[in-house]
Amino acid sequence: MRSFKMAQPRSLAGALAVLGGDDDKVRALAGGTDLLGLIKDRIAAPEMLVNLKGIDGLGEITETARGLEIGALVKLADLAEDARLRVGWPAIHQSLLETATPQLRNVGTLGGNLCQRPRCWYFRNEHYDCKKKGGTRCFAHDGENEYHAVYGNGICCIVHPSNLAGPMIAQEAIIEVAGPEGRREVTAEAFFTSPDEDVLRENQLAPGELVVRVILPPASPKARSVYVETRERQSFDWALCGVSVVLTMADQEIEAARVVFNAVAPVPLRRHDLEGMLEGRRLNEATVDKVCLAAPLGANPLEQNAYKLTLMKAVLRRALNRLKESAR
Amino acid sequence: MPADRDDSPGRESNQNAAISRRSFLKGTGLAVAAAGVAPGRALAGPGSDQEEVPVFGPGPVPIRFELNGEEVRVEVEPATTLLDLLRDRLDLTGSKRVCDRGSCGACTVQVNGRAVASCSILAVDVTGQKVRTIEGLSSAEGELSPLQQAFVDHDALQCGFCTPGMVMSCQALLERNPKPDRPAIAAGIAGNICRCGTYQNVFEAVEQASGQGGGK
């Protein structure tokens, strides 16, 4: 691996000061399971890493009046074992169990998971100067695009790699960001950005900014949530298609719905149209049939990935059926 | 930004200061020793009470950690992975370098009891921690651990290349869950690939080692 220096701040202020604003030269190191791969693959070549692991206060999970506040340095394995998360935010909990491997969850962090770079093989190969690396072409458009986006794929057809991103949007998470200008909060839905906003990044972090905390607002007692994904292998693999569904029920009727697909677009894909079809209806077989049929509406598959349209219908059906059964 | 930083000087000059300073290491939990390492400040805004951030590397820095029950002191570059330190410097070649990206599990070791892909963490990050490798499972006389013996008894390997990592994942699993059922074992080894396909035998070996399933 290419050599680099290491800064070891003990405070967030110290970390932000050393980070500066040049992403190419100085990068934050959390768990490192993605960043080290990028350096080994020569996609990133930082001169210095700023090790966040010595900073106090970023590795805790606390319950406050605002909900569950999770530090960015909390390890995925610890988060997956948190009983409050399991009970209160099931879609996020379930997606964690499907994330990576025990070895990577023991090291990888929440902030790192949300900020990981895409898995597109052209992006990860140093010999392809693709748009996401500042080049002029998307090689996947006319190339090997089996695992790529079926929505929003005009400029760059990555799919967002984070399993957690979709359920974070479905469960209305708020992401707290710190940077040279101070702290700010942004909804998970606004945090992830599409290639037409800036093809070079996958979220709205400015250079020198860090995710420091995720806040999960308390879910309504009438809400039920679920995450379902499908992949080629049952052990370590990325999702081919996943969906997070949150339904707020009033008696037998769906009062409010949130439906977010992952692994089908460069950002988690929220589907207001499907939510509208669910709201005001009973959660019965007719509703499920109707909504699932509409799941792939608006998709624009590439040569090798039209199968994802079928998967969208399948994961949505599984998700809704699971919620239907849990209602009994 | 916390209020106590409102007097901070321009961050650009801070950053330049950080980058141009001599590398050194101080008081961060990393073992410091090394005669000849000149002390210096990595970052200090004039007139500010801001933290001085130590910067070290890219050359070797001294670290100290516990490896298979014994203290190790060694100098490594910040860019050295734990796996490369173990294999290339400490002659512990049980942990295998296969994908080098955390995907295959052949490099699995325990850090503070947890299974970790040693290719995907930096050696400097195990400072002060307890690392156990496959070499640390058997006794000093070479007697196999019950789990290792169970792998032998159940033929839970063919070519053997994934085996050290597979055993370490199972060891970490058993320490957290002494009586895992099959789904729990499958989840525990989800990060270990065996291309000979001996998973079934691994299940049986773990069941024997955990006192379930009645031996050979």
JSON list of N, CA and C in Angstrom, two decimals, chain B residues 72-111:
[
{"chain": "B", "resi": 72, "resn": "VAL", "atom": "N", "xyz": [4.48, -7.36, 22.32]},
{"chain": "B", "resi": 72, "resn": "VAL", "atom": "CA", "xyz": [5.31, -7.14, 21.13]},
{"chain": "B", "resi": 72, "resn": "VAL", "atom": "C", "xyz": [5.58, -5.66, 21.01]},
{"chain": "B", "resi": 73, "resn": "ARG", "atom": "N", "xyz": [6.84, -5.31, 20.78]},
{"chain": "B", "resi": 73, "resn": "ARG", "atom": "CA", "xyz": [7.19, -3.92, 20.45]},
{"chain": "B", "resi": 73, "resn": "ARG", "atom": "C", "xyz": [7.85, -3.95, 19.10]},
{"chain": "B", "resi": 74, "resn": "VAL", "atom": "N", "xyz": [7.35, -3.13, 18.21]},
{"chain": "B", "resi": 74, "resn": "VAL", "atom": "CA", "xyz": [7.88, -3.18, 16.85]},
{"chain": "B", "resi": 74, "resn": "VAL", "atom": "C", "xyz": [7.66, -1.81, 16.21]},
{"chain": "B", "resi": 75, "resn": "GLU", "atom": "N", "xyz": [8.45, -1.51, 15.20]},
{"chain": "B", "resi": 75, "resn": "GLU", "atom": "CA", "xyz": [8.24, -0.25, 14.48]},
{"chain": "B", "resi": 75, "resn": "GLU", "atom": "C", "xyz": [7.61, -0.55, 13.12]},
{"chain": "B", "resi": 76, "resn": "VAL", "atom": "N", "xyz": [6.53, 0.14, 12.82]},
{"chain": "B", "resi": 76, "resn": "VAL", "atom": "CA", "xyz": [5.85, -0.08, 11.53]},
{"chain": "B", "resi": 76, "resn": "VAL", "atom": "C", "xyz": [5.46, 1.25, 10.91]},
{"chain": "B", "resi": 77, "resn": "GLU", "atom": "N", "xyz": [5.39, 1.24, 9.60]},
{"chain": "B", "resi": 77, "resn": "GLU", "atom": "CA", "xyz": [4.86, 2.41, 8.91]},
{"chain": "B", "resi": 77, "resn": "GLU", "atom": "C", "xyz": [3.35, 2.46, 9.12]},
{"chain": "B", "resi": 78, "resn": "PRO", "atom": "N", "xyz": [2.77, 3.66, 9.17]},
{"chain": "B", "resi": 78, "resn": "PRO", "atom": "CA", "xyz": [1.31, 3.74, 9.32]},
{"chain": "B", "resi": 78, "resn": "PRO", "atom": "C", "xyz": [0.56, 2.99, 8.22]},
{"chain": "B", "resi": 79, "resn": "ALA", "atom": "N", "xyz": [1.15, 2.85, 7.05]},
{"chain": "B", "resi": 79, "resn": "ALA", "atom": "CA", "xyz": [0.46, 2.20, 5.94]},
{"chain": "B", "resi": 79, "resn": "ALA", "atom": "C", "xyz": [0.59, 0.68, 5.96]},
{"chain": "B", "resi": 80, "resn": "THR", "atom": "N", "xyz": [1.13, 0.11, 7.04]},
{"chain": "B", "resi": 80, "resn": "THR", "atom": "CA", "xyz": [1.26, -1.35, 7.12]},
{"chain": "B", "resi": 80, "resn": "THR", "atom": "C", "xyz": [0.00, -1.95, 7.72]},
{"chain": "B", "resi": 81, "resn": "THR", "atom": "N", "xyz": [-0.55, -2.95, 7.04]},
{"chain": "B", "resi": 81, "resn": "THR", "atom": "CA", "xyz": [-1.71, -3.63, 7.63]},
{"chain": "B", "resi": 81, "resn": "THR", "atom": "C", "xyz": [-1.24, -4.59, 8.72]},
{"chain": "B", "resi": 82, "resn": "LEU", "atom": "N", "xyz": [-2.17, -4.95, 9.60]},
{"chain": "B", "resi": 82, "resn": "LEU", "atom": "CA", "xyz": [-1.84, -5.92, 10.63]},
{"chain": "B", "resi": 82, "resn": "LEU", "atom": "C", "xyz": [-1.38, -7.23, 9.99]},
{"chain": "B", "resi": 83, "resn": "LEU", "atom": "N", "xyz": [-2.04, -7.63, 8.91]},
{"chain": "B", "resi": 83, "resn": "LEU", "atom": "CA", "xyz": [-1.67, -8.89, 8.25]},
{"chain": "B", "resi": 83, "resn": "LEU", "atom": "C", "xyz": [-0.22, -8.85, 7.77]},
{"chain": "B", "resi": 84, "resn": "ASP", "atom": "N", "xyz": [0.17, -7.76, 7.13]},
{"chain": "B", "resi": 84, "resn": "ASP", "atom": "CA", "xyz": [1.55, -7.69, 6.63]},
{"chain": "B", "resi": 84, "resn": "ASP", "atom": "C", "xyz": [2.56, -7.65, 7.77]},
{"chain": "B", "resi": 85, "resn": "LEU", "atom": "N", "xyz": [2.19, -7.00, 8.87]},
{"chain": "B", "resi": 85, "resn": "LEU", "atom": "CA", "xyz": [3.09, -7.02, 10.04]},
{"chain": "B", "resi": 85, "resn": "LEU", "atom": "C", "xyz": [3.25, -8.45, 10.55]},
{"chain": "B", "resi": 86, "resn": "LEU", "atom": "N", "xyz": [2.14, -9.16, 10.68]},
{"chain": "B", "resi": 86, "resn": "LEU", "atom": "CA", "xyz": [2.20, -10.53, 11.21]},
{"chain": "B", "resi": 86, "resn": "LEU", "atom": "C", "xyz": [3.03, -11.43, 10.31]},
{"chain": "B", "resi": 87, "resn": "ARG", "atom": "N", "xyz": [2.76, -11.38, 9.02]},
{"chain": "B", "resi": 87, "resn": "ARG", "atom": "CA", "xyz": [3.39, -12.32, 8.10]},
{"chain": "B", "resi": 87, "resn": "ARG", "atom": "C", "xyz": [4.83, -11.94, 7.77]},
{"chain": "B", "resi": 88, "resn": "ASP", "atom": "N", "xyz": [5.04, -10.66, 7.46]},
{"chain": "B", "resi": 88, "resn": "ASP", "atom": "CA", "xyz": [6.34, -10.27, 6.89]},
{"chain": "B", "resi": 88, "resn": "ASP", "atom": "C", "xyz": [7.36, -9.90, 7.95]},
{"chain": "B", "resi": 89, "resn": "ARG", "atom": "N", "xyz": [6.89, -9.45, 9.11]},
{"chain": "B", "resi": 89, "resn": "ARG", "atom": "CA", "xyz": [7.84, -8.98, 10.12]},
{"chain": "B", "resi": 89, "resn": "ARG", "atom": "C", "xyz": [7.91, -9.91, 11.31]},
{"chain": "B", "resi": 90, "resn": "LEU", "atom": "N", "xyz": [6.79, -10.50, 11.67]},
{"chain": "B", "resi": 90, "resn": "LEU", "atom": "CA", "xyz": [6.76, -11.30, 12.89]},
{"chain": "B", "resi": 90, "resn": "LEU", "atom": "C", "xyz": [6.76, -12.80, 12.59]},
{"chain": "B", "resi": 91, "resn": "ASP", "atom": "N", "xyz": [6.87, -13.14, 11.32]},
{"chain": "B", "resi": 91, "resn": "ASP", "atom": "CA", "xyz": [6.97, -14.55, 10.90]},
{"chain": "B", "resi": 91, "resn": "ASP", "atom": "C", "xyz": [5.81, -15.42, 11.36]},
{"chain": "B", "resi": 92, "resn": "LEU", "atom": "N", "xyz": [4.66, -14.82, 11.51]},
{"chain": "B", "resi": 92, "resn": "LEU", "atom": "CA", "xyz": [3.46, -15.61, 11.81]},
{"chain": "B", "resi": 92, "resn": "LEU", "atom": "C", "xyz": [2.67, -15.73, 10.50]},
{"chain": "B", "resi": 93, "resn": "THR", "atom": "N", "xyz": [2.94, -16.80, 9.77]},
{"chain": "B", "resi": 93, "resn": "THR", "atom": "CA", "xyz": [2.38, -16.92, 8.43]},
{"chain": "B", "resi": 93, "resn": "THR", "atom": "C", "xyz": [1.11, -17.77, 8.39]},
{"chain": "B", "resi": 94, "resn": "GLY", "atom": "N", "xyz": [0.56, -18.07, 9.57]},
{"chain": "B", "resi": 94, "resn": "GLY", "atom": "CA", "xyz": [-0.71, -18.81, 9.60]},
{"chain": "B", "resi": 94, "resn": "GLY", "atom": "C", "xyz": [-1.83, -18.01, 8.95]},
{"chain": "B", "resi": 95, "resn": "SER", "atom": "N", "xyz": [-1.93, -16.75, 9.28]},
{"chain": "B", "resi": 95, "resn": "SER", "atom": "CA", "xyz": [-2.96, -15.90, 8.67]},
{"chain": "B", "resi": 95, "resn": "SER", "atom": "C", "xyz": [-2.60, -15.70, 7.21]},
{"chain": "B", "resi": 96, "resn": "LYS", "atom": "N", "xyz": [-3.56, -15.94, 6.32]},
{"chain": "B", "resi": 96, "resn": "LYS", "atom": "CA", "xyz": [-3.24, -15.98, 4.89]},
{"chain": "B", "resi": 96, "resn": "LYS", "atom": "C", "xyz": [-3.68, -14.70, 4.19]},
{"chain": "B", "resi": 97, "resn": "ARG", "atom": "N", "xyz": [-2.88, -14.31, 3.21]},
{"chain": "B", "resi": 97, "resn": "ARG", "atom": "CA", "xyz": [-3.19, -13.14, 2.40]},
{"chain": "B", "resi": 97, "resn": "ARG", "atom": "C", "xyz": [-3.78, -13.66, 1.09]},
{"chain": "B", "resi": 98, "resn": "VAL", "atom": "N", "xyz": [-5.08, -13.45, 0.90]},
{"chain": "B", "resi": 98, "resn": "VAL", "atom": "CA", "xyz": [-5.72, -13.95, -0.31]},
{"chain": "B", "resi": 98, "resn": "VAL", "atom": "C", "xyz": [-6.30, -12.77, -1.10]},
{"chain": "B", "resi": 99, "resn": "CYS", "atom": "N", "xyz": [-7.45, -12.25, -0.67]},
{"chain": "B", "resi": 99, "resn": "CYS", "atom": "CA", "xyz": [-8.02, -11.14, -1.45]},
{"chain": "B", "resi": 99, "resn": "CYS", "atom": "C", "xyz": [-7.43, -9.79, -1.04]},
{"chain": "B", "resi": 100, "resn": "ASP", "atom": "N", "xyz": [-6.97, -9.69, 0.20]},
{"chain": "B", "resi": 100, "resn": "ASP", "atom": "CA", "xyz": [-6.40, -8.44, 0.73]},
{"chain": "B", "resi": 100, "resn": "ASP", "atom": "C", "xyz": [-7.43, -7.31, 0.73]},
{"chain": "B", "resi": 101, "resn": "ARG", "atom": "N", "xyz": [-8.72, -7.63, 0.69]},
{"chain": "B", "resi": 101, "resn": "ARG", "atom": "CA", "xyz": [-9.77, -6.61, 0.68]},
{"chain": "B", "resi": 101, "resn": "ARG", "atom": "C", "xyz": [-10.88, -6.90, 1.68]},
{"chain": "B", "resi": 102, "resn": "GLY", "atom": "N", "xyz": [-10.65, -7.84, 2.59]},
{"chain": "B", "resi": 102, "resn": "GLY", "atom": "CA", "xyz": [-11.68, -8.12, 3.59]},
{"chain": "B", "resi": 102, "resn": "GLY", "atom": "C", "xyz": [-12.84, -8.97, 3.09]},
{"chain": "B", "resi": 103, "resn": "SER", "atom": "N", "xyz": [-12.69, -9.57, 1.91]},
{"chain": "B", "resi": 103, "resn": "SER", "atom": "CA", "xyz": [-13.82, -10.31, 1.33]},
{"chain": "B", "resi": 103, "resn": "SER", "atom": "C", "xyz": [-13.78, -11.81, 1.61]},
{"chain": "B", "resi": 104, "resn": "CYS", "atom": "N", "xyz": [-12.59, -12.35, 1.87]},
{"chain": "B", "resi": 104, "resn": "CYS", "atom": "CA", "xyz": [-12.48, -13.82, 1.86]},
{"chain": "B", "resi": 104, "resn": "CYS", "atom": "C", "xyz": [-12.33, -14.43, 3.24]},
{"chain": "B", "resi": 105, "resn": "GLY", "atom": "N", "xyz": [-11.81, -13.68, 4.20]},
{"chain": "B", "resi": 105, "resn": "GLY", "atom": "CA", "xyz": [-11.70, -14.18, 5.57]},
{"chain": "B", "resi": 105, "resn": "GLY", "atom": "C", "xyz": [-10.45, -15.00, 5.87]},
{"chain": "B", "resi": 106, "resn": "ALA", "atom": "N", "xyz": [-9.58, -15.23, 4.89]},
{"chain": "B", "resi": 106, "resn": "ALA", "atom": "CA", "xyz": [-8.41, -16.08, 5.13]},
{"chain": "B", "resi": 106, "resn": "ALA", "atom": "C", "xyz": [-7.42, -15.44, 6.11]},
{"chain": "B", "resi": 107, "resn": "CYS", "atom": "N", "xyz": [-7.52, -14.16, 6.31]},
{"chain": "B", "resi": 107, "resn": "CYS", "atom": "CA", "xyz": [-6.59, -13.43, 7.20]},
{"chain": "B", "resi": 107, "resn": "CYS", "atom": "C", "xyz": [-7.18, -13.19, 8.57]},
{"chain": "B", "resi": 108, "resn": "THR", "atom": "N", "xyz": [-8.31, -13.84, 8.89]},
{"chain": "B", "resi": 108, "resn": "THR", "atom": "CA", "xyz": [-9.03, -13.53, 10.13]},
{"chain": "B", "resi": 108, "resn": "THR", "atom": "C", "xyz": [-8.18, -13.80, 11.37]},
{"chain": "B", "resi": 109, "resn": "VAL", "atom": "N", "xyz": [-8.14, -12.81, 12.26]},
{"chain": "B", "resi": 109, "resn": "VAL", "atom": "CA", "xyz": [-7.53, -12.96, 13.58]},
{"chain": "B", "resi": 109, "resn": "VAL", "atom": "C", "xyz": [-8.53, -12.41, 14.59]},
{"chain": "B", "resi": 110, "resn": "GLN", "atom": "N", "xyz": [-8.21, -12.57, 15.87]},
{"chain": "B", "resi": 110, "resn": "GLN", "atom": "CA", "xyz": [-9.05, -11.95, 16.90]},
{"chain": "B", "resi": 110, "resn": "GLN", "atom": "C", "xyz": [-8.36, -10.70, 17.42]},
{"chain": "B", "resi": 111, "resn": "VAL", "atom": "N", "xyz": [-9.10, -9.62, 17.52]},
{"chain": "B", "resi": 111, "resn": "VAL", "atom": "CA", "xyz": [-8.62, -8.42, 18.21]},
{"chain": "B", "resi": 111, "resn": "VAL", "atom": "C", "xyz": [-9.57, -8.19, 19.37]}
]
